Amino acid sequence: DQQVKQNSPSLSVQEGRISILNCDYTNSMFDYFLWYKKYPAEGPTFLISISSIKDKNEDGRFTVFLNKSAKHLSLHIVPSQPGDSAVYFCAARKDTGNQFYFGTGTSLTVIP
Amino acid sequence: NAGVMQNPRHLVRRRGQEARLRCSPMKGHSHVYWYRQLPEEGLKFMVYLQKENIIDESGMPKERFSAEFPKEGPSILRIQQVVRGDSAAYFCASSPRTGVSSPLHFGNGTRLTVT
C-alpha cells in the first residue's frame, strides 16, 4: 500500500524556469514531510522539510508547499538549473511513528 | 552523504551465500534506519534500530534477514541464503534522535547483486 505517491515519473524543464514536483499522501496522521534529491549511484540528500503546522517553507531556490486538506505537497525550484537534474523523492512520517514513507520519485531534467 | 558510511559499495554474491552490509552512522547519531530500493521503485523501509535495540522491524522480510546495531561498531544488515530477488540498493540512514524535526541522513548505499 503506497501511502506516499508521486504520480509523475519524470519532468523536463528549461533552465531558468520553475520546476514543480508534486506529491500526494493518503494517511492523515502524517505530520512531517520532506523532500530528498538523489543522483545516480549516490544516496538521497535531504533538501527541505515542512511540518503540518505550516503551509509553506522556503530555503533559497527551494520552496515546499503543504495543503493538508488535499493531502498534497509540492516542491518548487526556481530558477531551475542543470545541476538540479536528479530524482526527487518526497517522504512523510507520522508524529507517533518511526518510519519515513517514501514516494517512488520523479526524475527531473533541466534542459540548458 | 559523506557523514553516513556504508560498505561495501558493491557486493556480488551467488545464490545461497550470505551478504553482510555495514553502516556507520553520522557522528552523534544513535538512530539507524535501513531502506531497500528495488529497480524502478522507491525506497522501502526495512528496520529502525537504536544502539543494541531493534525498535521497528516491520519492513523486514520474516526469513533470512536480520539487523543489529551493537554498542560498539557499525550497524549490520545480514541476508542469509541470498536469492536473485534480493538484488537491490540498500541504503542506511541515521538521525540524532526521533522527533518531528529530525530528517534522515543517508549513506551512498550498497548495491547487492545476486548471481
Short mmCIF file of C-alpha atoms in Angstrom, two decimals:
data_model
loop_
_atom_site.label_atom_id
_atom_site.label_comp_id
_atom_site.label_asym_id
_atom_site.label_seq_id
_atom_site.Cartn_x
_atom_site.Cartn_y
_atom_site.Cartn_z
CA ASP A 1 0.00 0.00 0.00
CA GLN A 2 1.70 3.16 -1.26
CA GLN A 3 0.87 5.87 1.27
CA VAL A 4 3.01 8.49 -0.44
CA LYS A 5 2.58 8.87 -4.18
CA GLN A 6 4.44 10.72 -6.86
CA ASN A 7 2.38 10.28 -9.96
CA SER A 8 4.78 11.90 -12.40
CA PRO A 9 7.76 9.64 -13.04
CA SER A 10 9.55 12.35 -14.99
CA LEU A 11 9.58 16.08 -15.65
CA SER A 12 11.57 18.24 -18.09
CA VAL A 13 12.03 21.97 -17.59
CA GLN A 14 14.04 24.67 -19.34
CA GLU A 15 16.88 26.20 -17.40
CA GLY A 16 15.75 29.33 -15.58
CA ARG A 17 12.10 28.30 -15.44
CA ILE A 18 10.22 26.93 -12.46
CA SER A 19 10.15 23.22 -11.66
CA ILE A 20 7.12 21.97 -9.74
CA LEU A 21 7.21 18.47 -8.31
CA ASN A 22 4.09 17.05 -6.77
CA CYS A 23 3.37 14.51 -4.07
CA ASP A 24 0.14 13.14 -2.63
CA TYR A 25 -0.38 11.17 0.55
CA THR A 26 -3.21 9.15 1.96
CA ASN A 27 -2.57 9.00 5.69
CA SER A 28 -3.95 11.94 7.65
CA MET A 29 -1.67 11.01 10.57
CA PHE A 30 1.39 12.25 8.66
CA ASP A 31 2.61 15.50 10.09
CA TYR A 32 6.21 15.83 8.91
CA PHE A 33 7.11 15.96 5.24
CA LEU A 34 10.46 16.03 3.49
CA TRP A 35 11.98 16.26 0.04
CA TYR A 36 15.14 14.44 -0.96
CA LYS A 37 17.27 14.69 -4.07
CA LYS A 38 19.14 11.71 -5.44
CA TYR A 39 21.87 11.47 -8.05
CA PRO A 40 22.71 8.12 -9.66
CA ALA A 41 24.93 5.87 -7.54
CA GLU A 42 24.52 8.14 -4.51
CA GLY A 43 22.24 8.16 -1.52
CA PRO A 44 19.33 10.58 -1.15
CA THR A 45 20.28 14.03 0.09
CA PHE A 46 17.92 15.94 2.36
CA LEU A 47 16.64 19.13 0.73
CA ILE A 48 13.86 20.69 2.71
CA SER A 49 11.12 19.76 5.14
CA ILE A 50 7.85 21.07 6.48
CA SER A 51 5.74 20.26 9.49
CA SER A 52 1.98 20.15 9.38
CA ILE A 53 1.63 23.34 11.38
CA LYS A 54 2.93 25.27 8.38
CA ASP A 55 1.77 25.53 4.78
CA LYS A 56 4.99 26.86 3.29
CA ASN A 57 8.70 26.60 3.92
CA GLU A 58 11.36 28.28 1.85
CA ASP A 59 15.10 27.72 1.57
CA GLY A 60 16.84 29.61 -1.20
CA ARG A 61 15.58 28.40 -4.56
CA PHE A 62 13.50 25.64 -2.95
CA THR A 63 10.02 26.10 -1.54
CA VAL A 64 7.75 23.38 -0.23
CA PHE A 65 4.00 23.92 -0.04
CA LEU A 66 1.67 21.78 2.03
CA ASN A 67 -2.07 21.53 1.51
CA LYS A 68 -3.36 19.37 4.34
CA SER A 69 -6.97 19.36 3.24
CA ALA A 70 -5.96 18.00 -0.15
CA LYS A 71 -3.21 15.79 1.32
CA HIS A 72 -0.85 17.27 -1.21
CA LEU A 73 2.59 18.80 -1.12
CA SER A 74 4.74 20.28 -3.82
CA LEU A 75 8.32 21.35 -4.27
CA HIS A 76 9.06 24.45 -6.30
CA ILE A 77 12.52 25.08 -7.64
CA VAL A 78 13.10 28.50 -9.13
CA PRO A 79 15.09 29.24 -11.14
CA SER A 80 15.87 25.69 -12.24
CA GLN A 81 19.49 24.88 -13.02
CA PRO A 82 21.04 21.96 -14.93
CA GLY A 83 22.62 20.75 -11.68
CA ASP A 84 19.11 20.23 -10.31
CA SER A 85 18.68 17.30 -12.70
CA ALA A 86 18.16 14.33 -10.38
CA VAL A 87 15.46 12.11 -8.93
CA TYR A 88 13.38 13.79 -6.25
CA PHE A 89 11.65 11.82 -3.53
CA CYS A 90 9.04 13.08 -1.14
CA ALA A 91 8.69 11.43 2.24
CA ALA A 92 6.35 11.60 5.20
CA ARG A 93 6.24 10.47 8.79
CA LYS A 94 3.55 10.08 11.40
CA ASP A 95 4.06 12.01 14.62
CA THR A 96 3.95 8.76 16.60
CA GLY A 97 5.85 6.60 14.14
CA ASN A 98 9.39 5.65 13.31
CA GLN A 99 9.06 5.04 9.61
CA PHE A 100 9.57 7.55 6.89
CA TYR A 101 7.38 6.63 3.92
CA PHE A 102 8.83 7.49 0.54
CA GLY A 103 7.25 8.10 -2.83
CA THR A 104 8.57 6.41 -5.95
CA GLY A 105 10.38 9.50 -7.14
CA THR A 106 10.21 12.00 -10.01
CA SER A 107 13.14 12.29 -12.36
CA LEU A 108 13.75 15.96 -13.13
CA THR A 109 15.72 17.02 -16.20
CA VAL A 110 16.65 20.66 -16.53
CA ILE A 111 17.49 21.47 -20.11
CA PRO A 112 20.23 24.08 -20.64
CA ASN B 1 26.08 11.91 2.33
CA ALA B 2 29.71 11.59 3.40
CA GLY B 3 28.69 11.50 7.06
CA VAL B 4 26.95 8.12 6.89
CA MET B 5 29.41 5.49 5.75
CA GLN B 6 28.30 2.29 4.11
CA ASN B 7 30.45 -0.55 2.92
CA PRO B 8 30.95 -2.23 0.69
CA ARG B 9 29.63 -0.03 -2.11
CA HIS B 10 29.14 -3.03 -4.33
CA LEU B 11 28.67 -6.63 -3.29
CA VAL B 12 28.27 -9.64 -5.54
CA ARG B 13 27.03 -12.89 -4.08
CA ARG B 14 25.99 -16.20 -5.57
CA ARG B 15 22.61 -17.63 -4.69
CA GLY B 16 22.72 -19.27 -1.29
CA GLN B 17 25.60 -17.21 0.08
CA GLU B 18 25.39 -14.69 2.88
CA ALA B 19 25.56 -10.92 2.46
CA ARG B 20 26.69 -8.57 5.21
CA LEU B 21 26.15 -4.86 4.76
CA ARG B 22 27.71 -2.39 7.18
CA CYS B 23 26.70 1.11 8.17
CA SER B 24 28.40 3.64 10.41
CA PRO B 25 26.04 6.49 11.26
CA MET B 26 26.98 10.13 11.37
CA LYS B 27 28.89 11.20 14.44
CA GLY B 28 26.48 11.85 17.27
CA HIS B 29 23.64 9.90 15.67
CA SER B 30 22.28 6.98 17.62
CA HIS B 31 19.35 6.04 15.38
CA VAL B 32 19.84 3.93 12.28
CA TYR B 33 17.38 3.03 9.54
CA TRP B 34 17.77 0.57 6.68
CA TYR B 35 15.92 1.05 3.41
CA ARG B 36 15.88 -1.01 0.23
CA GLN B 37 15.39 0.28 -3.29
CA LEU B 38 14.47 -2.26 -5.92
CA PRO B 39 14.97 -1.33 -9.57
CA GLU B 40 12.42 1.24 -10.76
CA GLU B 41 10.90 1.52 -7.29
CA GLY B 42 11.04 3.90 -4.37
CA LEU B 43 12.69 3.45 -1.01
CA LYS B 44 11.10 0.81 1.19
CA PHE B 45 11.57 0.87 4.94
CA MET B 46 13.10 -2.26 6.42
CA VAL B 47 14.17 -1.68 10.01
CA TYR B 48 14.86 1.01 12.59
CA LEU B 49 17.42 0.49 15.34
CA GLN B 50 18.92 2.29 18.24
CA LYS B 51 22.08 1.14 19.98
CA GLU B 52 21.59 -2.51 20.98
CA ASN B 53 17.85 -2.37 20.28
CA ILE B 54 15.62 -3.12 17.33
CA ILE B 55 12.80 -0.61 17.58
CA ASP B 56 10.77 -1.36 14.45
CA GLU B 57 11.41 -4.23 12.04
CA SER B 58 8.01 -4.23 10.42
CA GLY B 59 9.54 -3.83 6.95
CA MET B 60 11.96 -6.73 7.21
CA PRO B 61 11.17 -10.00 5.46
CA LYS B 62 10.38 -12.60 8.10
CA GLU B 63 13.07 -15.01 6.99
CA ARG B 64 16.75 -14.71 6.05
CA PHE B 65 17.06 -11.02 7.00
CA SER B 66 18.38 -9.69 10.29
CA ALA B 67 19.85 -6.45 11.57
CA GLU B 68 21.83 -5.33 14.55
CA PHE B 69 23.36 -2.17 15.94
CA PRO B 70 25.78 -3.16 18.67
CA LYS B 71 27.06 -0.93 21.42
CA GLU B 72 30.38 -0.71 19.63
CA GLY B 73 30.82 -0.78 15.88
CA PRO B 74 28.63 -0.34 12.85
CA SER B 75 25.11 -1.46 12.21
CA ILE B 76 24.96 -4.70 10.20
CA LEU B 77 22.25 -5.85 7.82
CA ARG B 78 22.62 -9.56 7.23
CA ILE B 79 20.95 -11.52 4.47
CA GLN B 80 21.32 -15.27 4.63
CA GLN B 81 20.95 -17.62 1.66
CA VAL B 82 20.54 -14.78 -0.82
CA VAL B 83 18.25 -15.15 -3.82
CA ARG B 84 18.13 -13.16 -7.06
CA GLY B 85 15.20 -11.12 -5.77
CA ASP B 86 17.45 -9.69 -3.05
CA SER B 87 19.39 -7.77 -5.72
CA ALA B 88 18.82 -4.13 -4.87
CA ALA B 89 20.39 -1.00 -3.45
CA TYR B 90 20.39 -0.99 0.33
CA PHE B 91 20.58 2.39 1.99
CA CYS B 92 21.34 3.17 5.57
CA ALA B 93 20.28 6.43 7.18
CA SER B 94 20.83 7.94 10.58
CA SER B 95 19.33 10.65 12.71
CA PRO B 96 20.34 12.15 16.03
CA ARG B 97 17.02 11.49 17.68
CA THR B 98 13.44 10.71 16.96
CA GLY B 99 11.17 13.63 16.69
CA VAL B 100 9.25 15.62 14.19
CA SER B 101 12.11 17.84 13.11
CA SER B 102 14.80 15.23 12.51
CA PRO B 103 15.41 14.37 8.86
CA LEU B 104 17.24 11.23 7.90
CA HIS B 105 20.75 11.48 6.52
CA PHE B 106 21.59 8.73 4.04
CA GLY B 107 24.74 6.92 3.06
CA ASN B 108 25.60 6.17 -0.56
CA GLY B 109 24.23 2.67 -0.34
CA THR B 110 25.41 -0.85 -1.00
CA ARG B 111 24.44 -2.34 -4.33
CA LEU B 112 23.90 -6.03 -3.91
CA THR B 113 23.92 -8.24 -6.98
CA VAL B 114 22.97 -11.88 -6.63
CA THR B 115 24.12 -14.08 -9.48
#
